[in-house]
């Protein structure tokens, strides 16, 4: 029974670490999105530049490709 308890303990440690990393990424991404919005509001970047950067940050959080990356991947798959 001891090996099972050890395995459960290890799984809980891994889960906690993954949760912490996810939370850190979310805070970091939120901070980056806030910085983009502040730069846009201050006129440091254009609305277009802000719209271009936001999906990149969201893609980092979710691990999903941006629309542009997905389109390039699709066109590469079609041509190959």
PDB file of N, CA, C and O in Angstrom, residues 8-63:
ATOM      1  N   UNK A   8       0.522   8.633  -5.260  1.00  0.00           N
ATOM      2  CA  UNK A   8      -0.509   9.668  -5.096  1.00  0.00           C
ATOM      3  C   UNK A   8       0.134  10.973  -4.645  1.00  0.00           C
ATOM      4  O   UNK A   8      -0.178  12.046  -5.152  1.00  0.00           O
ATOM      5  N   UNK A   9       1.054  10.886  -3.697  1.00  0.00           N
ATOM      6  CA  UNK A   9       1.754  12.077  -3.213  1.00  0.00           C
ATOM      7  C   UNK A   9       2.513  12.748  -4.350  1.00  0.00           C
ATOM      8  O   UNK A   9       2.449  13.967  -4.516  1.00  0.00           O
ATOM      9  N   UNK A  10       3.214  11.964  -5.151  1.00  0.00           N
ATOM     10  CA  UNK A  10       3.967  12.502  -6.279  1.00  0.00           C
ATOM     11  C   UNK A  10       3.030  13.159  -7.297  1.00  0.00           C
ATOM     12  O   UNK A  10       3.305  14.256  -7.806  1.00  0.00           O
ATOM     13  N   UNK A  11       1.910  12.528  -7.577  1.00  0.00           N
ATOM     14  CA  UNK A  11       0.940  13.094  -8.517  1.00  0.00           C
ATOM     15  C   UNK A  11       0.396  14.422  -7.998  1.00  0.00           C
ATOM     16  O   UNK A  11       0.199  15.370  -8.776  1.00  0.00           O
ATOM     17  N   UNK A  12       0.169  14.523  -6.707  1.00  0.00           N
ATOM     18  CA  UNK A  12      -0.314  15.783  -6.122  1.00  0.00           C
ATOM     19  C   UNK A  12       0.741  16.878  -6.244  1.00  0.00           C
ATOM     20  O   UNK A  12       0.418  18.036  -6.542  1.00  0.00           O
ATOM     21  N   UNK A  13       2.002  16.536  -6.045  1.00  0.00           N
ATOM     22  CA  UNK A  13       3.099  17.503  -6.189  1.00  0.00           C
ATOM     23  C   UNK A  13       3.160  18.009  -7.635  1.00  0.00           C
ATOM     24  O   UNK A  13       3.266  19.213  -7.876  1.00  0.00           O
ATOM     25  N   UNK A  14       3.080  17.105  -8.580  1.00  0.00           N
ATOM     26  CA  UNK A  14       3.115  17.484  -9.999  1.00  0.00           C
ATOM     27  C   UNK A  14       1.921  18.363 -10.336  1.00  0.00           C
ATOM     28  O   UNK A  14       2.066  19.396 -10.997  1.00  0.00           O
ATOM     29  N   UNK A  15       0.744  17.989  -9.882  1.00  0.00           N
ATOM     30  CA  UNK A  15      -0.459  18.785 -10.133  1.00  0.00           C
ATOM     31  C   UNK A  15      -0.316  20.199  -9.574  1.00  0.00           C
ATOM     32  O   UNK A  15      -0.636  21.180 -10.236  1.00  0.00           O
ATOM     33  N   UNK A  16       0.174  20.290  -8.350  1.00  0.00           N
ATOM     34  CA  UNK A  16       0.361  21.606  -7.729  1.00  0.00           C
ATOM     35  C   UNK A  16       1.351  22.452  -8.519  1.00  0.00           C
ATOM     36  O   UNK A  16       1.155  23.659  -8.696  1.00  0.00           O
ATOM     37  N   UNK A  17       2.419  21.837  -9.002  1.00  0.00           N
ATOM     38  CA  UNK A  17       3.425  22.559  -9.787  1.00  0.00           C
ATOM     39  C   UNK A  17       2.829  23.052 -11.105  1.00  0.00           C
ATOM     40  O   UNK A  17       3.051  24.195 -11.502  1.00  0.00           O
ATOM     41  N   UNK A  18       2.063  22.212 -11.765  1.00  0.00           N
ATOM     42  CA  UNK A  18       1.416  22.605 -13.023  1.00  0.00           C
ATOM     43  C   UNK A  18       0.427  23.745 -12.784  1.00  0.00           C
ATOM     44  O   UNK A  18       0.387  24.712 -13.543  1.00  0.00           O
ATOM     45  N   UNK A  19      -0.346  23.632 -11.717  1.00  0.00           N
ATOM     46  CA  UNK A  19      -1.292  24.707 -11.376  1.00  0.00           C
ATOM     47  C   UNK A  19      -0.564  26.025 -11.142  1.00  0.00           C
ATOM     48  O   UNK A  19      -1.002  27.078 -11.600  1.00  0.00           O
ATOM     49  N   UNK A  20       0.558  25.973 -10.427  1.00  0.00           N
ATOM     50  CA  UNK A  20       1.329  27.185 -10.137  1.00  0.00           C
ATOM     51  C   UNK A  20       1.893  27.794 -11.418  1.00  0.00           C
ATOM     52  O   UNK A  20       1.840  29.009 -11.622  1.00  0.00           O
ATOM     53  N   UNK A  21       2.420  26.960 -12.314  1.00  0.00           N
ATOM     54  CA  UNK A  21       2.963  27.460 -13.574  1.00  0.00           C
ATOM     55  C   UNK A  21       1.867  28.097 -14.420  1.00  0.00           C
ATOM     56  O   UNK A  21       2.072  29.133 -15.043  1.00  0.00           O
ATOM     57  N   UNK A  22       0.700  27.471 -14.451  1.00  0.00           N
ATOM     58  CA  UNK A  22      -0.420  28.014 -15.215  1.00  0.00           C
ATOM     59  C   UNK A  22      -0.842  29.371 -14.644  1.00  0.00           C
ATOM     60  O   UNK A  22      -1.097  30.319 -15.382  1.00  0.00           O
ATOM     61  N   UNK A  23      -0.904  29.465 -13.334  1.00  0.00           N
ATOM     62  CA  UNK A  23      -1.272  30.720 -12.697  1.00  0.00           C
ATOM     63  C   UNK A  23      -0.244  31.811 -13.003  1.00  0.00           C
ATOM     64  O   UNK A  23      -0.607  32.948 -13.305  1.00  0.00           O
ATOM     65  N   UNK A  24       1.038  31.456 -12.975  1.00  0.00           N
ATOM     66  CA  UNK A  24       2.091  32.424 -13.291  1.00  0.00           C
ATOM     67  C   UNK A  24       1.977  32.908 -14.736  1.00  0.00           C
ATOM     68  O   UNK A  24       2.141  34.093 -15.010  1.00  0.00           O
ATOM     69  N   UNK A  25       1.700  31.996 -15.653  1.00  0.00           N
ATOM     70  CA  UNK A  25       1.538  32.378 -17.064  1.00  0.00           C
ATOM     71  C   UNK A  25       0.343  33.304 -17.230  1.00  0.00           C
ATOM     72  O   UNK A  25       0.412  34.275 -17.976  1.00  0.00           O
ATOM     73  N   UNK A  26      -0.731  33.018 -16.546  1.00  0.00           N
ATOM     74  CA  UNK A  26      -1.927  33.851 -16.652  1.00  0.00           C
ATOM     75  C   UNK A  26      -1.660  35.263 -16.147  1.00  0.00           C
ATOM     76  O   UNK A  26      -2.061  36.244 -16.778  1.00  0.00           O
ATOM     77  N   UNK A  27      -0.966  35.365 -15.016  1.00  0.00           N
ATOM     78  CA  UNK A  27      -0.644  36.694 -14.476  1.00  0.00           C
ATOM     79  C   UNK A  27       0.285  37.447 -15.416  1.00  0.00           C
ATOM     80  O   UNK A  27       0.115  38.644 -15.647  1.00  0.00           O
ATOM     81  N   UNK A  28       1.273  36.746 -15.950  1.00  0.00           N
ATOM     82  CA  UNK A  28       2.224  37.367 -16.861  1.00  0.00           C
ATOM     83  C   UNK A  28       1.522  37.852 -18.127  1.00  0.00           C
ATOM     84  O   UNK A  28       1.757  38.969 -18.600  1.00  0.00           O
ATOM     85  N   UNK A  29       0.646  37.020 -18.666  1.00  0.00           N
ATOM     86  CA  UNK A  29      -0.087  37.389 -19.877  1.00  0.00           C
ATOM     87  C   UNK A  29      -1.013  38.566 -19.601  1.00  0.00           C
ATOM     88  O   UNK A  29      -1.115  39.496 -20.413  1.00  0.00           O
ATOM     89  N   UNK A  30      -1.676  38.559 -18.466  1.00  0.00           N
ATOM     90  CA  UNK A  30      -2.564  39.667 -18.108  1.00  0.00           C
ATOM     91  C   UNK A  30      -1.770  40.969 -18.018  1.00  0.00           C
ATOM     92  O   UNK A  30      -2.206  42.012 -18.480  1.00  0.00           O
ATOM     93  N   UNK A  31      -0.572  40.883 -17.432  1.00  0.00           N
ATOM     94  CA  UNK A  31       0.286  42.056 -17.323  1.00  0.00           C
ATOM     95  C   UNK A  31       0.680  42.554 -18.712  1.00  0.00           C
ATOM     96  O   UNK A  31       0.638  43.764 -18.981  1.00  0.00           O
ATOM     97  N   UNK A  32       1.038  41.650 -19.612  1.00  0.00           N
ATOM     98  CA  UNK A  32       1.407  42.039 -20.976  1.00  0.00           C
ATOM     99  C   UNK A  32       0.221  42.673 -21.705  1.00  0.00           C
ATOM    100  O   UNK A  32       0.386  43.675 -22.411  1.00  0.00           O
ATOM    101  N   UNK A  33      -0.962  42.102 -21.545  1.00  0.00           N
ATOM    102  CA  UNK A  33      -2.143  42.683 -22.178  1.00  0.00           C
ATOM    103  C   UNK A  33      -2.429  44.075 -21.615  1.00  0.00           C
ATOM    104  O   UNK A  33      -2.782  44.995 -22.366  1.00  0.00           O
ATOM    105  N   UNK A  34      -2.246  44.250 -20.311  1.00  0.00           N
ATOM    106  CA  UNK A  34      -2.433  45.566 -19.698  1.00  0.00           C
ATOM    107  C   UNK A  34      -1.412  46.565 -20.229  1.00  0.00           C
ATOM    108  O   UNK A  34      -1.736  47.733 -20.471  1.00  0.00           O
ATOM    109  N   UNK A  35      -0.170  46.110 -20.424  1.00  0.00           N
ATOM    110  CA  UNK A  35       0.867  46.996 -20.966  1.00  0.00           C
ATOM    111  C   UNK A  35       0.541  47.411 -22.401  1.00  0.00           C
ATOM    112  O   UNK A  35       0.745  48.569 -22.773  1.00  0.00           O
ATOM    113  N   UNK A  36       0.029  46.486 -23.182  1.00  0.00           N
ATOM    114  CA  UNK A  36      -0.367  46.804 -24.556  1.00  0.00           C
ATOM    115  C   UNK A  36      -1.480  47.837 -24.543  1.00  0.00           C
ATOM    116  O   UNK A  36      -1.445  48.821 -25.285  1.00  0.00           O
ATOM    117  N   UNK A  37      -2.466  47.635 -23.687  1.00  0.00           N
ATOM    118  CA  UNK A  37      -3.581  48.577 -23.612  1.00  0.00           C
ATOM    119  C   UNK A  37      -3.103  49.950 -23.149  1.00  0.00           C
ATOM    120  O   UNK A  37      -3.540  50.977 -23.687  1.00  0.00           O
ATOM    121  N   UNK A  38      -2.203  49.990 -22.182  1.00  0.00           N
ATOM    122  CA  UNK A  38      -1.675  51.278 -21.710  1.00  0.00           C
ATOM    123  C   UNK A  38      -0.891  51.979 -22.812  1.00  0.00           C
ATOM    124  O   UNK A  38      -1.020  53.199 -22.997  1.00  0.00           O
ATOM    125  N   UNK A  39      -0.083  51.233 -23.551  1.00  0.00           N
ATOM    126  CA  UNK A  39       0.684  51.821 -24.657  1.00  0.00           C
ATOM    127  C   UNK A  39      -0.253  52.337 -25.745  1.00  0.00           C
ATOM    128  O   UNK A  39      -0.030  53.411 -26.315  1.00  0.00           O
ATOM    129  N   UNK A  40      -1.312  51.598 -26.024  1.00  0.00           N
ATOM    130  CA  UNK A  40      -2.285  52.046 -27.018  1.00  0.00           C
ATOM    131  C   UNK A  40      -2.978  53.318 -26.541  1.00  0.00           C
ATOM    132  O   UNK A  40      -3.104  54.291 -27.281  1.00  0.00           O
ATOM    133  N   UNK A  41      -3.392  53.322 -25.285  1.00  0.00           N
ATOM    134  CA  UNK A  41      -4.093  54.483 -24.734  1.00  0.00           C
ATOM    135  C   UNK A  41      -3.194  55.723 -24.711  1.00  0.00           C
ATOM    136  O   UNK A  41      -3.674  56.848 -24.896  1.00  0.00           O
ATOM    137  N   UNK A  42      -1.889  55.511 -24.514  1.00  0.00           N
ATOM    138  CA  UNK A  42      -0.942  56.629 -24.473  1.00  0.00           C
ATOM    139  C   UNK A  42      -0.492  57.056 -25.863  1.00  0.00           C
ATOM    140  O   UNK A  42       0.255  58.013 -25.999  1.00  0.00           O
ATOM    141  N   UNK A  43      -0.953  56.346 -26.877  1.00  0.00           N
ATOM    142  CA  UNK A  43      -0.571  56.691 -28.242  1.00  0.00           C
ATOM    143  C   UNK A  43       0.802  56.180 -28.631  1.00  0.00           C
ATOM    144  O   UNK A  43       1.336  56.568 -29.674  1.00  0.00           O
ATOM    145  N   UNK A  44       1.374  55.305 -27.826  1.00  0.00           N
ATOM    146  CA  UNK A  44       2.702  54.756 -28.114  1.00  0.00           C
ATOM    147  C   UNK A  44       2.650  53.703 -29.209  1.00  0.00           C
ATOM    148  O   UNK A  44       3.638  53.505 -29.921  1.00  0.00           O
ATOM    149  N   UNK A  45       1.522  53.013 -29.312  1.00  0.00           N
ATOM    150  CA  UNK A  45       1.314  52.057 -30.397  1.00  0.00           C
ATOM    151  C   UNK A  45      -0.072  52.301 -30.976  1.00  0.00           C
ATOM    152  O   UNK A  45      -0.953  52.842 -30.316  1.00  0.00           O
ATOM    153  N   UNK A  46      -0.248  51.894 -32.207  1.00  0.00           N
ATOM    154  CA  UNK A  46      -1.538  52.089 -32.878  1.00  0.00           C
ATOM    155  C   UNK A  46      -2.534  51.011 -32.445  1.00  0.00           C
ATOM    156  O   UNK A  46      -2.156  49.979 -31.870  1.00  0.00           O
ATOM    157  N   UNK A  47      -3.802  51.267 -32.741  1.00  0.00           N
ATOM    158  CA  UNK A  47      -4.830  50.251 -32.488  1.00  0.00           C
ATOM    159  C   UNK A  47      -4.502  48.981 -33.257  1.00  0.00           C
ATOM    160  O   UNK A  47      -4.679  47.874 -32.753  1.00  0.00           O
ATOM    161  N   UNK A  48      -4.013  49.158 -34.483  1.00  0.00           N
ATOM    162  CA  UNK A  48      -3.670  48.011 -35.320  1.00  0.00           C
ATOM    163  C   UNK A  48      -2.559  47.178 -34.675  1.00  0.00           C
ATOM    164  O   UNK A  48      -2.626  45.952 -34.652  1.00  0.00           O
ATOM    165  N   UNK A  49      -1.532  47.843 -34.150  1.00  0.00           N
ATOM    166  CA  UNK A  49      -0.433  47.134 -33.489  1.00  0.00           C
ATOM    167  C   UNK A  49      -0.938  46.402 -32.251  1.00  0.00           C
ATOM    168  O   UNK A  49      -0.556  45.256 -32.000  1.00  0.00           O
ATOM    169  N   UNK A  50      -1.808  47.036 -31.487  1.00  0.00           N
ATOM    170  CA  UNK A  50      -2.379  46.382 -30.301  1.00  0.00           C
ATOM    171  C   UNK A  50      -3.172  45.148 -30.714  1.00  0.00           C
ATOM    172  O   UNK A  50      -3.039  44.083 -30.093  1.00  0.00           O
ATOM    173  N   UNK A  51      -3.978  45.273 -31.768  1.00  0.00           N
ATOM    174  CA  UNK A  51      -4.763  44.122 -32.247  1.00  0.00           C
ATOM    175  C   UNK A  51      -3.858  43.004 -32.750  1.00  0.00           C
ATOM    176  O   UNK A  51      -4.203  41.831 -32.653  1.00  0.00           O
ATOM    177  N   UNK A  52      -2.700  43.352 -33.295  1.00  0.00           N
ATOM    178  CA  UNK A  52      -1.763  42.339 -33.788  1.00  0.00           C
ATOM    179  C   UNK A  52      -1.088  41.611 -32.625  1.00  0.00           C
ATOM    180  O   UNK A  52      -0.884  40.396 -32.689  1.00  0.00           O
ATOM    181  N   UNK A  53      -0.767  42.331 -31.565  1.00  0.00           N
ATOM    182  CA  UNK A  53      -0.036  41.729 -30.443  1.00  0.00           C
ATOM    183  C   UNK A  53      -0.924  40.868 -29.537  1.00  0.00           C
ATOM    184  O   UNK A  53      -0.459  39.859 -29.007  1.00  0.00           O
ATOM    185  N   UNK A  54      -2.154  41.266 -29.328  1.00  0.00           N
ATOM    186  CA  UNK A  54      -3.015  40.558 -28.377  1.00  0.00           C
ATOM    187  C   UNK A  54      -3.195  39.082 -28.705  1.00  0.00           C
ATOM    188  O   UNK A  54      -3.061  38.238 -27.809  1.00  0.00           O
ATOM    189  N   UNK A  55      -3.484  38.714 -29.952  1.00  0.00           N
ATOM    190  CA  UNK A  55      -3.635  37.275 -30.234  1.00  0.00           C
ATOM    191  C   UNK A  55      -2.356  36.477 -29.986  1.00  0.00           C
ATOM    192  O   UNK A  55      -2.411  35.308 -29.606  1.00  0.00           O
ATOM    193  N   UNK A  56      -1.197  37.114 -30.179  1.00  0.00           N
ATOM    194  CA  UNK A  56       0.062  36.417 -29.918  1.00  0.00           C
ATOM    195  C   UNK A  56       0.177  36.047 -28.441  1.00  0.00           C
ATOM    196  O   UNK A  56       0.601  34.949 -28.095  1.00  0.00           O
ATOM    197  N   UNK A  57      -0.207  36.975 -27.573  1.00  0.00           N
ATOM    198  CA  UNK A  57      -0.146  36.721 -26.131  1.00  0.00           C
ATOM    199  C   UNK A  57      -1.168  35.655 -25.746  1.00  0.00           C
ATOM    200  O   UNK A  57      -0.869  34.729 -24.987  1.00  0.00           O
ATOM    201  N   UNK A  58      -2.371  35.771 -26.281  1.00  0.00           N
ATOM    202  CA  UNK A  58      -3.401  34.776 -25.974  1.00  0.00           C
ATOM    203  C   UNK A  58      -2.993  33.392 -26.467  1.00  0.00           C
ATOM    204  O   UNK A  58      -3.263  32.391 -25.808  1.00  0.00           O
ATOM    205  N   UNK A  59      -2.307  33.334 -27.604  1.00  0.00           N
ATOM    206  CA  UNK A  59      -1.822  32.050 -28.123  1.00  0.00           C
ATOM    207  C   UNK A  59      -0.778  31.453 -27.184  1.00  0.00           C
ATOM    208  O   UNK A  59      -0.739  30.236 -26.989  1.00  0.00           O
ATOM    209  N   UNK A  60       0.059  32.300 -26.592  1.00  0.00           N
ATOM    210  CA  UNK A  60       1.048  31.815 -25.633  1.00  0.00           C
ATOM    211  C   UNK A  60       0.372  31.185 -24.424  1.00  0.00           C
ATOM    212  O   UNK A  60       0.819  30.156 -23.918  1.00  0.00           O
ATOM    213  N   UNK A  61      -0.704  31.795 -23.965  1.00  0.00           N
ATOM    214  CA  UNK A  61      -1.413  31.283 -22.789  1.00  0.00           C
ATOM    215  C   UNK A  61      -2.058  29.939 -23.102  1.00  0.00           C
ATOM    216  O   UNK A  61      -1.942  28.980 -22.350  1.00  0.00           O
ATOM    217  N   UNK A  62      -2.774  29.894 -24.215  1.00  0.00           N
ATOM    218  CA  UNK A  62      -3.578  28.714 -24.521  1.00  0.00           C
ATOM    219  C   UNK A  62      -2.788  27.608 -25.202  1.00  0.00           C
ATOM    220  O   UNK A  62      -3.205  26.457 -25.180  1.00  0.00           O
ATOM    221  N   UNK A  63      -1.668  27.981 -25.819  1.00  0.00           N
ATOM    222  CA  UNK A  63      -0.916  26.999 -26.583  1.00  0.00           C
ATOM    223  C   UNK A  63      -1.499  26.756 -27.956  1.00  0.00           C
ATOM    224  O   UNK A  63      -1.027  25.901 -28.697  1.00  0.00           O
TER     225      UNK A  63
END
